Amino acid sequence: MRLAILAPSAGPSFRGEVAQGQGGAERQLAALGQVLAARGHQVDVILSSDSEAAAVNGCRLWPVYP
């Protein structure tokens, strides 16, 4: 299964960083994405454009949301 998550401000949570404004929702999305990726699913995360493209814990992070 391929899954795309729209989470503009969750980049730090996916990268394991602590950042201002990161709450439970961002951390839950990061945990969910990582578990699904570990089970073999393709997880793409759409982030705000101030982030960098990366692959973290099986999730592909895409900085394209304006």
N, CA, C and O atoms as a GROMACS GRO file, in nm:
protein
  264
    1MET      N    1   0.084  -0.117   0.000
    1MET     CA    2   0.000   0.000   0.000
    1MET      C    3   0.089   0.124   0.000
    1MET      O    4   0.195   0.126   0.063
    2ARG      N    5   0.046   0.224  -0.071
    2ARG     CA    6   0.117   0.352  -0.073
    2ARG      C    7   0.031   0.455  -0.001
    2ARG      O    8  -0.089   0.465  -0.026
    3LEU      N    9   0.093   0.531   0.088
    3LEU     CA   10   0.020   0.626   0.171
    3LEU      C   11   0.090   0.761   0.164
    3LEU      O   12   0.212   0.769   0.173
    4ALA      N   13   0.012   0.868   0.149
    4ALA     CA   14   0.066   1.004   0.154
    4ALA      C   15   0.002   1.074   0.273
    4ALA      O   16  -0.119   1.072   0.291
    5ILE      N   17   0.086   1.136   0.354
    5ILE     CA   18   0.041   1.209   0.472
    5ILE      C   19   0.069   1.357   0.450
    5ILE      O   20   0.183   1.394   0.421
    6LEU      N   21  -0.032   1.442   0.462
    6LEU     CA   22  -0.014   1.586   0.453
    6LEU      C   23   0.003   1.638   0.595
    6LEU      O   24  -0.092   1.644   0.673
    7ALA      N   25   0.125   1.676   0.628
    7ALA     CA   26   0.158   1.724   0.762
    7ALA      C   27   0.260   1.836   0.750
    7ALA      O   28   0.379   1.813   0.774
    8PRO      N   29   0.216   1.957   0.715
    8PRO     CA   30   0.309   2.065   0.686
    8PRO      C   31   0.412   2.095   0.795
    8PRO      O   32   0.525   2.131   0.764
    9SER      N   33   0.374   2.081   0.920
    9SER     CA   34   0.466   2.120   1.028
    9SER      C   35   0.530   2.002   1.101
    9SER      O   36   0.594   2.022   1.204
   10ALA      N   37   0.515   1.881   1.051
   10ALA     CA   38   0.562   1.762   1.123
   10ALA      C   39   0.703   1.717   1.087
   10ALA      O   40   0.747   1.612   1.134
   11GLY      N   41   0.774   1.792   1.007
   11GLY     CA   42   0.909   1.753   0.967
   11GLY      C   43   1.001   1.721   1.083
   11GLY      O   44   1.066   1.616   1.081
   12PRO      N   45   1.010   1.807   1.185
   12PRO     CA   46   1.098   1.776   1.298
   12PRO      C   47   1.060   1.645   1.370
   12PRO      O   48   1.148   1.573   1.415
   13SER      N   49   0.932   1.616   1.380
   13SER     CA   50   0.890   1.491   1.446
   13SER      C   51   0.935   1.370   1.367
   13SER      O   52   0.976   1.270   1.427
   14PHE      N   53   0.928   1.375   1.235
   14PHE     CA   54   0.973   1.262   1.154
   14PHE      C   55   1.123   1.245   1.161
   14PHE      O   56   1.174   1.133   1.151
   15ARG      N   57   1.196   1.356   1.179
   15ARG     CA   58   1.342   1.349   1.188
   15ARG      C   59   1.390   1.325   1.331
   15ARG      O   60   1.511   1.315   1.354
   16GLY      N   61   1.299   1.315   1.428
   16GLY     CA   62   1.338   1.290   1.567
   16GLY      C   63   1.390   1.413   1.639
   16GLY      O   64   1.459   1.401   1.740
   17GLU      N   65   1.359   1.530   1.588
   17GLU     CA   66   1.404   1.654   1.648
   17GLU      C   67   1.295   1.710   1.741
   17GLU      O   68   1.178   1.676   1.729
   18VAL      N   69   1.336   1.795   1.831
   18VAL     CA   70   1.244   1.867   1.918
   18VAL      C   71   1.234   2.009   1.864
   18VAL      O   72   1.336   2.075   1.846
   19ALA      N   73   1.112   2.056   1.839
   19ALA     CA   74   1.095   2.189   1.782
   19ALA      C   75   0.972   2.256   1.843
   19ALA      O   76   0.878   2.189   1.886
   20GLN      N   77   0.974   2.386   1.844
   20GLN     CA   78   0.860   2.464   1.892
   20GLN      C   79   0.738   2.434   1.805
   20GLN      O   80   0.749   2.429   1.683
   21GLY      N   81   0.624   2.415   1.866
   21GLY     CA   82   0.501   2.389   1.792
   21GLY      C   83   0.476   2.244   1.760
   21GLY      O   84   0.376   2.212   1.695
   22GLN      N   85   0.563   2.155   1.802
   22GLN     CA   86   0.544   2.012   1.777
   22GLN      C   87   0.463   1.952   1.891
   22GLN      O   88   0.508   1.951   2.006
   23GLY      N   89   0.346   1.905   1.860
   23GLY     CA   90   0.260   1.849   1.963
   23GLY      C   91   0.231   1.703   1.939
   23GLY      O   92   0.303   1.634   1.867
   24GLY      N   93   0.126   1.657   2.001
   24GLY     CA   94   0.088   1.516   1.993
   24GLY      C   95   0.052   1.470   1.854
   24GLY      O   96   0.085   1.358   1.815
   25ALA      N   97  -0.017   1.555   1.777
   25ALA     CA   98  -0.060   1.515   1.643
   25ALA      C   99   0.060   1.487   1.553
   25ALA      O  100   0.061   1.387   1.481
   26GLU      N  101   0.160   1.574   1.557
   26GLU     CA  102   0.278   1.554   1.474
   26GLU      C  103   0.354   1.428   1.516
   26GLU      O  104   0.400   1.352   1.431
   27ARG      N  105   0.367   1.407   1.643
   27ARG     CA  106   0.438   1.287   1.692
   27ARG      C  107   0.361   1.160   1.659
   27ARG      O  108   0.422   1.058   1.627
   28GLN      N  109   0.228   1.164   1.665
   28GLN     CA  110   0.148   1.047   1.630
   28GLN      C  111   0.160   1.015   1.482
   28GLN      O  112   0.169   0.898   1.445
   29LEU      N  113   0.160   1.118   1.397
   29LEU     CA  114   0.177   1.094   1.253
   29LEU      C  115   0.314   1.034   1.223
   29LEU      O  116   0.326   0.945   1.139
   30ALA      N  117   0.416   1.082   1.292
   30ALA     CA  118   0.550   1.028   1.272
   30ALA      C  119   0.556   0.881   1.314
   30ALA      O  120   0.613   0.798   1.244
   31ALA      N  121   0.496   0.850   1.429
   31ALA     CA  122   0.496   0.712   1.477
   31ALA      C  123   0.417   0.622   1.382
   31ALA      O  124   0.461   0.511   1.350
   32LEU      N  125   0.302   0.669   1.336
   32LEU     CA  126   0.220   0.591   1.243
   32LEU      C  127   0.294   0.567   1.112
   32LEU      O  128   0.295   0.455   1.060
   33GLY      N  129   0.355   0.671   1.057
   33GLY     CA  130   0.430   0.656   0.933
   33GLY      C  131   0.544   0.558   0.945
   33GLY      O  132   0.567   0.478   0.855
   34GLN      N  133   0.617   0.564   1.056
   34GLN     CA  134   0.731   0.475   1.076
   34GLN      C  135   0.687   0.330   1.093
   34GLN      O  136   0.753   0.240   1.042
   35VAL      N  137   0.577   0.307   1.162
   35VAL     CA  138   0.527   0.170   1.180
   35VAL      C  139   0.480   0.113   1.046
   35VAL      O  140   0.509  -0.002   1.013
   36LEU      N  141   0.408   0.194   0.969
   36LEU     CA  142   0.361   0.147   0.838
   36LEU      C  143   0.478   0.118   0.744
   36LEU      O  144   0.477   0.020   0.671
   37ALA      N  145   0.579   0.206   0.747
   37ALA     CA  146   0.698   0.183   0.663
   37ALA      C  147   0.770   0.055   0.706
   37ALA      O  148   0.819  -0.019   0.621
   38ALA      N  149   0.777   0.030   0.836
   38ALA     CA  150   0.844  -0.091   0.885
   38ALA      C  151   0.769  -0.217   0.841
   38ALA      O  152   0.828  -0.324   0.831
   39ARG      N  153   0.640  -0.204   0.816
   39ARG     CA  154   0.560  -0.318   0.771
   39ARG      C  155   0.560  -0.332   0.619
   39ARG      O  156   0.488  -0.416   0.565
   40GLY      N  157   0.641  -0.251   0.552
   40GLY     CA  158   0.657  -0.267   0.408
   40GLY      C  159   0.575  -0.173   0.322
   40GLY      O  160   0.577  -0.186   0.200
   41HIS      N  161   0.504  -0.079   0.381
   41HIS     CA  162   0.425   0.016   0.303
   41HIS      C  163   0.512   0.133   0.259
   41HIS      O  164   0.611   0.165   0.325
   42GLN      N  165   0.475   0.197   0.150
   42GLN     CA  166   0.545   0.316   0.103
   42GLN      C  167   0.477   0.438   0.164
   42GLN      O  168   0.358   0.461   0.143
   43VAL      N  169   0.552   0.516   0.242
   43VAL     CA  170   0.496   0.631   0.311
   43VAL      C  171   0.564   0.757   0.262
   43VAL      O  172   0.685   0.774   0.275
   44ASP      N  173   0.484   0.846   0.204
   44ASP     CA  174   0.531   0.978   0.160
   44ASP      C  175   0.468   1.082   0.252
   44ASP      O  176   0.349   1.076   0.281
   45VAL      N  177   0.549   1.178   0.297
   45VAL     CA  178   0.500   1.282   0.386
   45VAL      C  179   0.521   1.416   0.317
   45VAL      O  180   0.633   1.452   0.281
   46ILE      N  181   0.412   1.491   0.300
   46ILE     CA  182   0.416   1.622   0.237
   46ILE      C  183   0.436   1.726   0.347
   46ILE      O  184   0.352   1.739   0.436
   47LEU      N  185   0.549   1.799   0.342
   47LEU     CA  186   0.585   1.896   0.444
   47LEU      C  187   0.581   2.038   0.389
   47LEU      O  188   0.563   2.059   0.269
   48SER      N  189   0.599   2.135   0.479
   48SER     CA  190   0.608   2.274   0.434
   48SER      C  191   0.736   2.292   0.352
   48SER      O  192   0.831   2.215   0.366
   49SER      N  193   0.737   2.392   0.270
   49SER     CA  194   0.847   2.410   0.176
   49SER      C  195   0.977   2.455   0.242
   49SER      O  196   1.078   2.465   0.173
   50ASP      N  197   0.978   2.482   0.373
   50ASP     CA  198   1.102   2.522   0.438
   50ASP      C  199   1.183   2.402   0.488
   50ASP      O  200   1.287   2.420   0.552
   51SER      N  201   1.136   2.282   0.461
   51SER     CA  202   1.207   2.160   0.500
   51SER      C  203   1.292   2.110   0.384
   51SER      O  204   1.288   2.166   0.275
   52GLU      N  205   1.368   2.003   0.409
   52GLU     CA  206   1.450   1.942   0.305
   52GLU      C  207   1.396   1.804   0.270
   52GLU      O  208   1.343   1.734   0.357
   53ALA      N  209   1.410   1.764   0.144
   53ALA     CA  210   1.371   1.629   0.103
   53ALA      C  211   1.466   1.530   0.169
   53ALA      O  212   1.587   1.551   0.175
   54ALA      N  213   1.409   1.421   0.219
   54ALA     CA  214   1.491   1.321   0.287
   54ALA      C  215   1.413   1.191   0.299
   54ALA      O  216   1.292   1.187   0.276
   55ALA      N  217   1.483   1.087   0.335
   55ALA     CA  218   1.421   0.959   0.370
   55ALA      C  219   1.462   0.929   0.514
   55ALA      O  220   1.580   0.918   0.545
   56VAL      N  221   1.362   0.917   0.601
   56VAL     CA  222   1.389   0.897   0.743
   56VAL      C  223   1.303   0.782   0.794
   56VAL      O  224   1.181   0.784   0.783
   57ASN      N  225   1.368   0.680   0.849
   57ASN     CA  226   1.298   0.564   0.907
   57ASN      C  227   1.196   0.504   0.810
   57ASN      O  228   1.087   0.464   0.851
   58GLY      N  229   1.231   0.499   0.684
   58GLY     CA  230   1.144   0.438   0.585
   58GLY      C  231   1.040   0.532   0.525
   58GLY      O  232   0.970   0.493   0.431
   59CYS      N  233   1.029   0.653   0.576
   59CYS     CA  234   0.934   0.751   0.524
   59CYS      C  235   1.007   0.849   0.435
   59CYS      O  236   1.117   0.895   0.467
   60ARG      N  237   0.946   0.882   0.322
   60ARG     CA  238   1.006   0.981   0.233
   60ARG      C  239   0.941   1.116   0.261
   60ARG      O  240   0.819   1.130   0.254
   61LEU      N  241   1.023   1.215   0.292
   61LEU     CA  242   0.974   1.349   0.325
   61LEU      C  243   0.987   1.439   0.203
   61LEU      O  244   1.094   1.449   0.142
   62TRP      N  245   0.877   1.506   0.166
   62TRP     CA  246   0.873   1.592   0.048
   62TRP      C  247   0.833   1.733   0.089
   62TRP      O  248   0.722   1.752   0.138
   63PRO      N  249   0.920   1.832   0.070
   63PRO     CA  250   0.889   1.970   0.107
   63PRO      C  251   0.821   2.046  -0.008
   63PRO      O  252   0.884   2.128  -0.075
   64VAL      N  253   0.694   2.021  -0.029
   64VAL     CA  254   0.627   2.085  -0.142
   64VAL      C  255   0.503   2.163  -0.103
   64VAL      O  256   0.448   2.236  -0.186
   65TYR      N  257   0.456   2.150   0.019
   65TYR     CA  258   0.333   2.219   0.060
   65TYR      C  259   0.365   2.366   0.083
   65TYR      O  260   0.454   2.398   0.162
   66PRO      N  261   0.294   2.458   0.016
   66PRO     CA  262   0.326   2.603   0.028
   66PRO      C  263   0.292   2.658   0.166
   66PRO      O  264   0.314   2.776   0.193
   0.00000   0.00000   0.00000
